[in-house]
XYZ file of C-alpha atoms in Angstrom:
709
model
C 71.012 169.034 55.119
C 72.590 166.388 56.583
C 76.970 167.466 56.656
C 78.153 164.589 57.936
C 78.632 160.303 57.825
C 75.534 158.496 59.143
C 77.592 156.613 61.554
C 78.824 159.419 63.589
C 77.931 159.966 66.875
C 75.857 162.870 67.969
C 78.093 165.141 69.999
C 80.417 165.153 66.294
C 76.985 165.740 63.910
C 76.688 169.441 62.944
C 73.325 169.884 60.457
C 72.760 173.119 58.115
C 69.328 174.721 59.287
C 67.499 178.094 59.683
C 69.000 178.939 63.267
C 65.218 179.714 65.301
C 66.297 182.800 66.697
C 67.981 184.306 64.212
C 66.612 183.180 61.664
C 69.556 182.879 59.505
C 70.496 179.105 57.572
C 73.967 178.068 59.299
C 75.822 174.626 59.914
C 74.771 174.039 63.566
C 75.895 171.173 65.689
C 72.198 169.337 66.458
C 73.100 169.618 70.060
C 73.278 173.320 70.366
C 70.948 175.508 72.705
C 68.647 177.085 70.318
C 66.800 173.293 69.348
C 65.225 173.400 72.244
C 61.398 173.330 72.313
C 59.574 175.654 74.799
C 58.178 173.976 76.457
C 57.568 174.354 80.887
C 58.815 171.526 82.600
C 56.379 171.727 86.263
C 57.969 171.474 89.268
C 56.585 168.121 91.374
C 55.276 168.751 94.633
C 54.528 165.838 97.776
C 50.638 164.895 97.749
C 48.860 166.952 100.341
C 48.799 165.357 103.795
C 44.632 166.083 104.245
C 42.857 163.942 101.454
C 40.145 164.790 102.694
C 40.672 168.433 101.685
C 39.484 167.911 97.551
C 40.389 171.881 96.836
C 44.032 170.688 97.439
C 43.622 167.514 96.327
C 42.428 168.680 92.641
C 45.120 171.074 91.771
C 47.888 168.763 92.691
C 45.849 165.987 89.407
C 45.871 168.604 87.191
C 49.305 168.949 87.960
C 50.208 165.872 87.723
C 48.131 165.142 84.454
C 50.216 168.200 82.770
C 53.260 166.350 83.825
C 52.185 163.614 82.217
C 51.757 165.371 78.879
C 55.091 167.325 78.795
C 56.394 163.860 79.793
C 54.520 162.284 77.024
C 56.389 164.715 74.846
C 59.746 164.834 76.150
C 59.469 160.693 75.522
C 58.466 160.899 71.780
C 61.084 163.312 70.423
C 64.074 161.654 68.710
C 67.461 161.433 70.260
C 69.179 164.715 68.774
C 65.852 166.216 69.815
C 66.035 164.512 74.294
C 69.363 165.082 74.304
C 68.806 168.990 73.217
C 65.854 168.979 76.280
C 67.943 167.183 78.161
C 70.898 169.470 78.365
C 70.014 172.805 77.658
C 66.081 172.571 79.593
C 66.680 173.343 82.758
C 63.010 173.322 83.563
C 63.532 169.271 83.025
C 66.251 169.506 85.175
C 64.992 171.170 88.218
C 61.611 169.242 87.135
C 63.770 165.487 87.908
C 65.711 166.765 91.154
C 62.247 167.838 92.322
C 60.676 164.663 91.874
C 63.261 162.577 93.567
C 63.575 164.578 95.974
C 59.516 164.564 97.100
C 58.239 160.944 95.140
C 56.637 159.344 98.054
C 59.240 157.056 98.963
C 57.618 152.987 99.033
C 57.283 152.234 102.935
C 55.217 155.734 102.972
C 51.768 154.666 102.199
C 49.560 157.073 99.794
C 46.260 156.895 99.856
C 45.406 158.746 96.727
C 41.457 158.503 94.691
C 41.765 155.365 91.451
C 42.443 157.800 89.225
C 44.335 160.754 90.930
C 46.629 157.489 91.891
C 46.571 155.997 88.340
C 47.875 159.529 86.587
C 50.540 159.274 89.449
C 51.830 155.730 88.042
C 52.095 157.084 84.657
C 53.864 159.959 85.569
C 56.458 157.843 88.044
C 56.808 155.106 85.034
C 57.750 158.140 82.862
C 60.431 159.912 84.794
C 61.761 156.079 85.081
C 61.905 156.300 81.225
C 63.092 159.547 81.309
C 66.728 158.267 82.971
C 66.502 154.995 81.355
C 67.632 157.216 78.390
C 69.776 159.274 79.954
C 72.179 156.628 80.791
C 71.916 155.013 77.783
C 74.809 156.296 75.412
C 73.512 153.950 71.764
C 70.068 153.731 71.243
C 70.769 152.648 67.638
C 73.221 151.702 65.068
C 72.885 155.580 63.927
C 71.402 157.348 67.198
C 74.754 157.556 70.260
C 77.131 159.347 71.847
C 80.568 158.634 71.985
C 81.769 157.630 75.400
C 83.933 160.986 76.047
C 81.155 162.601 75.008
C 78.489 160.421 77.171
C 80.567 160.949 80.601
C 81.169 164.767 80.347
C 77.382 165.245 79.410
C 76.370 163.434 82.267
C 78.843 164.836 84.505
C 79.271 168.367 83.503
C 75.980 168.919 83.295
C 74.926 167.485 86.673
C 72.476 165.381 84.739
C 73.126 162.956 87.519
C 74.874 162.573 90.909
C 75.152 160.239 92.791
C 72.823 161.244 95.548
C 70.275 160.760 92.764
C 71.937 157.642 91.862
C 70.222 157.160 95.524
C 66.929 158.422 94.992
C 66.780 156.132 91.363
C 67.649 153.341 93.734
C 64.787 153.994 96.175
C 62.340 155.057 94.034
C 62.434 152.168 91.338
C 64.856 149.570 92.557
C 63.800 146.575 94.314
C 64.342 143.158 96.124
C 63.186 140.589 93.669
C 63.145 141.314 90.069
C 59.618 141.551 89.681
C 59.140 144.070 92.308
C 61.180 146.800 90.787
C 63.160 147.225 87.881
C 66.628 145.903 90.036
C 68.424 144.796 86.428
C 67.806 147.299 84.689
C 68.876 150.004 87.223
C 71.968 147.990 88.147
C 73.057 147.627 84.071
C 72.732 151.651 83.974
C 74.380 152.868 87.061
C 77.088 150.293 86.027
C 77.195 151.474 82.660
C 77.787 154.816 84.396
C 80.521 154.708 86.889
C 82.023 152.614 84.095
C 81.978 155.630 81.666
C 82.659 158.272 83.808
C 85.402 157.275 86.599
C 84.848 160.792 88.592
C 81.452 159.419 90.006
C 83.949 156.691 92.163
C 85.131 159.189 93.981
C 81.895 161.362 94.382
C 80.703 158.525 95.995
C 84.024 158.300 98.364
C 83.464 161.487 99.478
C 79.857 161.546 99.629
C 80.657 158.372 102.433
C 82.393 161.002 104.165
C 79.632 163.544 103.759
C 77.542 160.522 105.588
C 79.956 159.491 108.082
C 79.812 163.228 108.832
C 76.132 163.955 108.597
C 76.157 160.538 111.737
C 79.204 162.272 114.088
C 76.556 165.453 113.445
C 73.475 163.911 114.938
C 75.349 161.523 117.609
C 76.576 164.892 118.749
C 73.340 166.242 119.034
C 71.884 163.920 120.554
C 74.414 163.041 123.154
C 74.860 166.760 123.885
C 72.620 165.585 127.275
C 75.675 162.991 127.942
C 76.408 158.897 128.228
C 73.851 157.083 125.448
C 73.165 154.759 129.108
C 72.026 158.474 131.081
C 68.383 159.650 130.516
C 68.925 163.442 129.829
C 67.331 164.027 126.986
C 66.780 167.840 126.780
C 68.962 167.974 124.033
C 66.564 166.467 121.871
C 63.212 167.758 121.204
C 60.310 165.811 121.942
C 58.690 167.455 118.234
C 61.836 166.161 116.716
C 61.374 162.827 117.420
C 59.201 161.561 114.762
C 61.681 163.706 112.242
C 64.522 161.609 113.814
C 62.960 158.334 113.059
C 62.305 159.159 109.644
C 65.699 160.465 108.856
C 66.650 156.958 110.162
C 64.443 155.126 107.964
C 65.931 157.302 104.805
C 68.955 156.913 104.928
C 69.296 153.308 105.777
C 66.468 152.744 102.875
C 68.884 154.489 100.861
C 71.656 153.073 101.669
C 70.712 149.442 100.994
C 68.815 149.674 97.283
C 72.019 151.499 96.487
C 74.516 148.722 97.637
C 71.527 146.230 96.281
C 71.930 148.457 93.260
C 75.583 149.220 92.469
C 77.406 145.838 94.399
C 80.941 148.085 94.163
C 79.793 150.522 96.742
C 79.685 148.265 99.359
C 84.000 148.532 99.383
C 83.534 151.640 99.546
C 81.320 151.914 102.297
C 83.029 148.678 104.408
C 86.373 151.119 103.708
C 85.111 154.381 104.869
C 84.098 151.686 108.015
C 80.511 152.698 107.738
C 79.883 148.973 109.503
C 81.600 151.143 112.974
C 79.817 154.737 112.389
C 76.053 152.562 112.253
C 76.728 150.434 114.992
C 77.344 152.963 117.254
C 74.418 156.016 115.441
C 71.863 152.726 116.802
C 73.683 152.252 120.244
C 73.324 156.517 120.586
C 70.365 157.314 119.267
C 67.306 153.853 119.927
C 67.263 153.885 123.184
C 67.040 157.199 123.920
C 64.213 157.513 121.207
C 62.804 154.597 122.992
C 62.796 156.779 126.468
C 61.078 159.750 123.679
C 58.233 157.744 122.733
C 55.900 157.163 125.946
C 56.560 160.882 127.027
C 54.908 162.247 123.489
C 51.690 163.312 124.424
C 50.022 161.735 121.768
C 46.050 162.602 120.488
C 45.587 158.889 119.681
C 47.695 155.773 120.420
C 47.193 155.398 116.586
C 49.520 157.545 116.433
C 52.277 156.581 118.500
C 51.826 152.950 117.560
C 52.682 154.735 114.266
C 56.394 155.909 115.098
C 57.187 152.348 117.208
C 56.197 151.333 113.627
C 58.591 153.327 111.968
C 61.004 153.480 114.688
C 61.251 149.480 114.850
C 61.686 149.805 110.699
C 64.534 152.364 111.385
C 66.470 149.405 113.458
C 65.685 146.975 110.982
C 67.552 149.423 108.286
C 70.360 149.835 110.523
C 70.746 146.295 110.654
C 70.094 145.190 107.728
C 72.905 147.762 105.848
C 75.073 146.237 108.718
C 74.502 142.759 107.781
C 74.898 143.613 104.417
C 78.286 145.187 104.424
C 79.649 142.742 106.350
C 78.056 139.748 104.410
C 79.469 141.188 101.016
C 82.887 142.734 102.074
C 83.688 139.831 105.150
C 81.886 136.569 105.725
C 80.851 135.319 102.161
C 84.591 135.726 100.419
C 85.922 134.111 103.831
C 84.313 131.455 103.196
C 85.149 130.941 99.229
C 88.592 129.366 98.814
C 91.635 132.019 98.748
C 95.177 132.347 99.098
C 96.406 131.988 102.605
C 97.424 135.689 103.339
C 94.158 136.826 101.351
C 92.355 134.315 103.883
C 94.211 135.488 106.526
C 93.394 139.246 106.397
C 89.459 138.412 105.751
C 89.651 136.228 108.929
C 90.691 138.977 110.867
C 88.651 141.856 109.311
C 85.607 138.915 110.283
C 86.512 138.492 113.584
C 87.018 142.180 113.862
C 83.185 142.935 113.026
C 81.995 140.193 115.079
C 83.530 141.237 118.019
C 82.390 145.056 117.466
C 78.699 143.928 117.681
C 79.061 141.279 120.582
C 80.180 145.069 122.290
C 77.407 147.100 121.602
C 74.320 146.692 124.311
C 71.174 147.134 122.181
C 72.810 146.491 119.350
C 73.361 143.258 118.769
C 69.837 142.161 119.814
C 68.266 143.167 117.028
C 70.957 142.236 114.841
C 71.031 138.000 116.614
C 66.965 137.961 116.395
C 67.145 138.643 111.628
C 70.787 136.814 111.552
C 71.708 134.118 114.803
C 75.145 135.153 115.114
C 75.708 131.294 116.321
C 75.183 130.339 113.312
C 77.103 132.236 111.365
C 80.130 131.293 114.396
C 78.948 127.633 113.599
C 79.869 128.090 109.585
C 83.577 129.516 110.637
C 84.231 126.358 112.636
C 83.456 124.351 109.366
C 84.042 126.339 106.093
C 87.498 127.765 107.409
C 90.501 125.844 105.813
C 93.240 127.739 108.877
C 90.589 129.079 112.201
C 91.951 130.768 114.791
C 90.776 128.252 117.614
C 91.844 131.233 120.406
C 89.092 133.491 118.237
C 86.524 130.561 117.805
C 86.695 130.400 121.125
C 85.813 133.922 122.482
C 82.757 133.952 120.039
C 81.772 131.352 121.126
C 82.237 132.142 124.987
C 80.424 135.716 123.491
C 77.741 134.010 122.335
C 76.772 132.088 125.500
C 77.207 134.667 127.801
C 74.836 136.858 126.173
C 72.527 134.194 125.853
C 71.686 134.666 122.577
C 70.276 132.564 119.794
C 68.234 130.514 122.188
C 64.932 131.511 120.538
C 66.217 128.866 117.586
C 66.666 126.278 119.109
C 63.917 126.180 121.522
C 61.653 123.997 119.844
C 64.370 121.104 120.349
C 65.716 121.287 116.981
C 68.905 120.997 115.883
C 70.734 123.822 113.499
C 70.736 123.870 109.873
C 72.954 121.776 108.117
C 76.224 123.663 107.322
C 75.098 123.588 103.044
C 71.284 125.597 104.698
C 73.807 127.390 106.306
C 76.157 128.660 103.113
C 73.164 129.221 100.932
C 71.801 131.770 103.662
C 75.012 133.507 104.378
C 76.374 133.587 100.928
C 73.484 134.500 99.530
C 72.117 138.153 100.251
C 69.243 137.565 101.635
C 65.867 138.772 99.953
C 64.317 139.670 103.618
C 61.999 142.577 102.766
C 62.330 145.894 105.472
C 58.910 146.699 105.847
C 58.476 146.430 109.634
C 56.519 143.511 111.212
C 53.236 144.378 110.931
C 51.170 145.435 114.049
C 48.913 144.057 115.252
C 45.545 145.806 115.570
C 44.397 146.996 119.525
C 41.336 144.416 120.103
C 44.857 142.300 119.550
C 47.518 144.088 121.206
C 44.854 144.241 124.335
C 44.473 140.112 123.705
C 48.318 139.333 123.854
C 48.964 141.066 126.805
C 45.954 139.357 128.317
C 47.878 135.898 127.463
C 51.655 137.041 129.211
C 49.440 138.185 132.247
C 47.669 135.245 132.927
C 50.958 134.064 133.351
C 52.929 136.804 134.530
C 50.039 139.043 135.881
C 52.197 140.993 137.868
C 53.707 142.857 135.371
C 52.375 145.979 134.041
C 50.463 146.168 130.385
C 53.037 148.519 129.092
C 56.091 146.711 130.221
C 54.027 143.570 128.327
C 53.556 145.330 124.956
C 56.929 146.631 124.743
C 58.322 143.301 124.923
C 55.985 141.167 122.857
C 57.186 144.235 119.838
C 60.569 143.772 120.508
C 59.949 140.279 119.932
C 57.938 140.989 116.832
C 54.222 140.083 118.645
C 55.637 136.786 119.567
C 53.868 135.950 122.900
C 55.854 131.969 123.512
C 60.036 134.106 123.240
C 58.465 137.359 125.106
C 57.224 135.276 128.073
C 60.608 133.414 127.699
C 62.594 136.734 127.702
C 60.608 137.812 131.014
C 61.268 134.286 132.749
C 65.120 134.281 132.221
C 65.713 137.644 131.707
C 66.913 138.197 128.951
C 64.956 141.298 127.914
C 66.869 144.137 125.587
C 68.674 146.884 127.192
C 65.829 149.172 125.896
C 63.774 147.062 128.509
C 66.430 146.407 131.513
C 65.402 149.305 133.253
C 62.079 149.512 133.169
C 60.100 148.721 136.108
C 57.838 145.793 135.408
C 55.214 146.255 137.690
C 54.675 150.467 137.412
C 55.983 150.160 132.988
C 57.744 152.347 133.201
C 61.575 153.989 134.338
C 62.800 155.327 136.187
C 63.272 158.458 134.593
C 59.931 158.665 134.111
C 59.050 158.005 137.183
C 60.727 161.076 138.596
C 59.315 162.981 136.101
C 56.329 162.211 136.488
C 56.437 163.171 140.544
C 57.999 165.879 139.544
C 54.783 167.198 137.530
C 52.906 165.644 139.764
C 54.117 168.052 142.809
C 54.552 170.915 140.467
C 50.545 170.700 140.238
C 49.777 170.167 143.219
C 51.681 173.431 144.601
C 49.480 175.399 141.838
C 46.960 174.153 142.946
C 47.812 175.049 145.916
C 48.590 178.234 144.813
C 46.062 178.693 143.490
C 43.656 177.729 146.736
C 45.124 180.446 148.722
C 44.564 183.278 146.020
C 40.708 182.491 146.491
C 40.931 181.628 150.393
C 39.249 184.273 152.623
C 38.913 184.597 155.503
C 38.382 187.106 158.604
C 41.934 187.163 159.023
C 43.320 187.314 155.573
C 46.163 190.562 155.247
C 46.394 190.179 159.376
C 49.909 190.671 160.235
C 49.624 187.259 161.888
C 48.140 185.774 158.164
C 51.533 184.277 156.439
C 49.875 183.216 154.024
C 49.181 186.710 152.625
C 51.470 188.723 154.185
C 55.554 188.243 152.971
C 56.848 188.276 156.821
C 55.305 188.301 160.214
C 56.723 189.617 163.434
C 58.731 186.333 165.815
C 59.555 188.494 169.059
C 55.534 188.429 169.279
C 54.656 185.036 169.357
C 54.926 182.869 172.240
C 56.562 179.235 171.790
C 54.475 176.994 174.227
C 57.682 175.362 176.051
C 56.959 171.679 175.212
C 58.306 168.860 176.663
C 61.405 167.361 174.538
C 61.296 163.954 175.205
C 64.700 161.807 176.277
C 66.823 159.708 174.483
C 65.828 155.990 173.738
C 69.147 154.957 174.773
C 68.276 156.344 177.998
C 64.779 155.974 178.726
C 65.939 152.359 178.515
C 68.597 152.700 180.817
C 66.099 153.880 183.523
C 65.063 151.228 186.230
C 62.893 153.522 188.343
C 59.472 151.706 188.083
C 61.366 148.521 188.134
C 62.849 149.068 191.851
C 59.427 150.667 193.117
C 57.354 147.530 192.696
C 60.105 145.043 192.661
C 59.448 144.963 197.054
C 55.264 144.496 196.381
C 56.543 141.033 195.160
C 59.579 140.300 196.732
C 57.389 140.128 200.496
C 54.513 137.705 198.914
C 55.104 134.437 200.028
C 54.204 131.262 198.022
C 54.662 127.187 199.266
C 57.822 125.527 198.298
C 57.172 122.171 195.786
C 57.039 119.543 198.138
C 57.852 116.449 195.531
C 57.705 113.844 198.373
C 54.007 115.249 199.583
C 52.741 114.657 195.338
C 54.528 110.616 195.812
C 52.761 110.330 199.022
C 48.924 110.339 196.728
C 50.488 108.436 193.015
C 48.773 105.369 194.375
C 45.640 106.028 196.062
C 42.260 104.690 195.066
C 38.885 105.666 195.853
C 36.478 104.422 199.133
C 33.227 105.264 199.851
C 32.259 106.986 203.185
C 30.309 105.100 205.675
C 28.964 107.699 208.147
C 26.726 109.075 206.292
C 22.591 108.829 206.326
C 21.797 110.697 203.796
C 22.388 110.791 200.259
C 23.566 114.219 200.259
C 26.067 113.778 202.979
C 26.219 110.675 201.346
C 27.871 112.158 197.992
C 29.785 115.162 199.728
C 31.584 113.450 202.362
C 32.416 110.811 199.233
C 34.515 113.649 197.477
C 36.069 115.081 200.840
C 36.340 112.321 202.630
C 40.178 110.613 202.864
C 40.662 107.510 200.539
C 41.428 104.489 201.397
C 45.409 103.420 200.619
C 47.143 100.178 199.865
C 49.968 99.787 201.857
C 53.004 97.153 200.938
C 55.470 96.290 203.471
C 59.379 97.158 201.953
C 60.718 95.100 204.860
C 63.165 92.832 202.735
C 62.769 90.384 205.096
C 58.697 89.561 204.798
C 57.108 87.887 201.618
C 55.342 91.257 200.524
C 52.414 90.395 202.210
C 49.391 93.241 201.160
C 47.204 94.426 203.934
C 44.039 96.111 202.346
C 41.058 97.108 203.466
C 38.275 95.891 200.672
C 36.230 93.154 203.036
C 35.781 96.290 205.159
C 34.973 98.774 202.299
C 32.079 96.593 200.841
C 30.714 96.085 203.584
C 29.729 99.087 204.720
C 28.764 100.772 201.368
C 26.449 97.634 201.602
C 25.518 98.971 205.009
C 25.136 102.963 204.091
C 23.134 101.799 200.471
C 20.348 99.648 202.872
C 19.987 102.513 205.024
C 19.390 104.457 202.016
C 16.761 102.477 200.506
C 15.055 101.949 204.235
C 13.233 105.410 203.690
C 11.988 104.480 200.928
C 10.384 101.554 201.607
C 9.324 102.346 204.533
C 6.994 105.306 202.668
C 5.314 102.568 199.633
C 4.512 99.645 202.295
C 7.269 97.749 201.094
C 9.111 94.890 202.923
C 11.644 93.178 201.851
C 11.323 89.872 199.406
C 12.490 86.478 200.778
C 13.241 83.984 203.546
C 14.809 86.604 205.797
C 13.421 88.543 208.243
C 12.801 92.459 207.705
C 15.326 93.303 210.484
C 17.799 91.538 208.377
C 21.425 93.389 208.047
C 21.076 92.973 204.154
C 20.367 89.944 201.165
C 21.754 86.327 202.193
C 23.561 84.310 199.190
C 20.067 82.285 198.919
C 18.395 86.060 198.482
C 20.833 87.090 195.597
C 21.016 83.906 193.562
C 16.986 83.400 193.578
C 16.763 87.341 192.715
C 19.420 86.030 189.789
C 17.383 83.868 188.503
C 14.488 85.000 188.350
C 15.694 88.874 186.150
C 13.463 87.749 183.773
C 9.924 87.039 185.299
C 8.856 91.179 185.323
C 10.587 94.009 182.954
C 13.685 94.398 181.664
C 14.373 90.695 180.231
C 17.857 91.754 178.602
C 19.276 93.032 182.083
C 21.631 89.500 182.711
C 22.947 89.747 179.098
C 23.962 94.062 178.852
C 25.704 93.059 182.352
C 27.749 90.492 181.318
C 28.809 92.231 178.051
C 28.969 95.540 180.586
C 31.899 93.276 182.238
C 33.589 91.959 179.379
C 34.390 95.580 178.070
C 35.911 96.421 181.534
C 32.538 98.335 183.288
C 30.628 97.730 186.207
C 31.469 96.593 189.212
C 33.908 93.780 189.855
C 32.450 90.762 190.866
């Protein structure tokens, strides 16, 4: 029998009923621990890591089916019974905590059979419906809780806390309405924070706890030195994957929570999240990138998975910083407001942008996602009272770092202010998933394209550069040619693809292996001189007094050797005694105008030729007296006659041997052919062979050949 009004809230209702434990009829409130049903909710466990293990997979699938049935029963209960189970059933609380903790996140691939995956989706949906019902204090006009009771039930019974809210946003939220339940989650959390203000204080304490965790993480990583150092022994290589997953989880969680509950951005911004996340990025990312190439992986696929995870972690941290900056400062400074408010916001914007520009590696990833030159352009065009000094400083910093060049490389101008405003003022709906990494064959193809232009680069350097530029070959080539490499790639040797630390470690490892190999070879060495008193390999020490050392002729100093001129002095006299004829210039001038002449004394052919070569040449002599007219005294005629005489003497024996005599009117004893005979021979040349001799002779003479007539 209901003893209260129908419109009474659930926390004030009392019903006369039989106590299930004592069996006594009594007046009991509707929210009483004795009214819960004996249902034991099984705790959720993560899916088996080995999907090929059929036994483990079947056991886990059976557990999911049991959980699904229990959740289905819970959601079918009336309002009072549901709240009794939610408040007093500890097994239900344990199950909800385990599911929020171990449920697979959206960025983790889950490979399950179709039937098991369908059951898991059903459990996922029913868990969300349970939290929706728990965060709603009014289901109908008759079923509702008072605001104070609702706030106390949630807070005092630990049905919700800040970590659970963040997990809810990660598991069930999404950037787009069709991708998740963002709008419904926003309504749920706004109702919870409105009804229970203590959660706002808890959020502030949670922000401080997250910053404390960041400090501990940086202290652990930086215990080996400055972030730019490569002494990373403090971080175990086996912990690299866990550290990357932690960064992804914290980045995705903060991002999802801020998207669902926007007032949290102001709390995180005031707590100093922007500066702390940038410092965390600078401290950890470079060390993780140095760790990955040295890890001993069983396959390239595993290394590629870690690289993709690291890229996703960097993207998440950058997006958290931008979301805080945009929601708390940048979008508000572009809106109209009072001069004092705009001045404070403008100073905050300048401080954040200066902090981003002063970073070493964070700025490169930030500029690729959110071009900072466009943000500076927005400030110039939309601020009511811009500070010229601040704007000039930002522009100079952007030009100095060479940022955002790829955005205008194709010649297009910067976007209009309207499109920039819509891009910056509205929260970006970009997916935080890392860019799809190509397959191994595609990676080799991309590396080959770059090596066609830059063949001297190592394949590892090109792959790292392509990965940093989201596998865009054009941007990677421009960055390599212009030297605009991120800090993570600047200390890599472009010809070996390894950092200086990696090279040093590789050399140390190689030397160590050689020493071990030598020790092993000496231990297996067998020789007739083993264990001898002079055996330096097996004996500890030898008696050096019994060792005879051959004296070595020590080389003199190089300078003393160069200053020693004794060898030059010993051979100097030999060359000084040698006599050389001095050069006589007048002697050479005597024969400058000589002309060869035939020998008139030769009687034989051989004598004629030899005599002619060795005979003194006739000279043209000119009179040098000024009184005379420069008459030339020459011996041309005499030389010509002597030449004809020599020719007749040479041809006479040949005529006698062949029985020939001189033709013509002259006697055989004449000294030579007359002018008449010569003219006759010249006219009748064509009567016997060589009809063209006359023409050929004329042709030769026209070209300067033959004897002068």
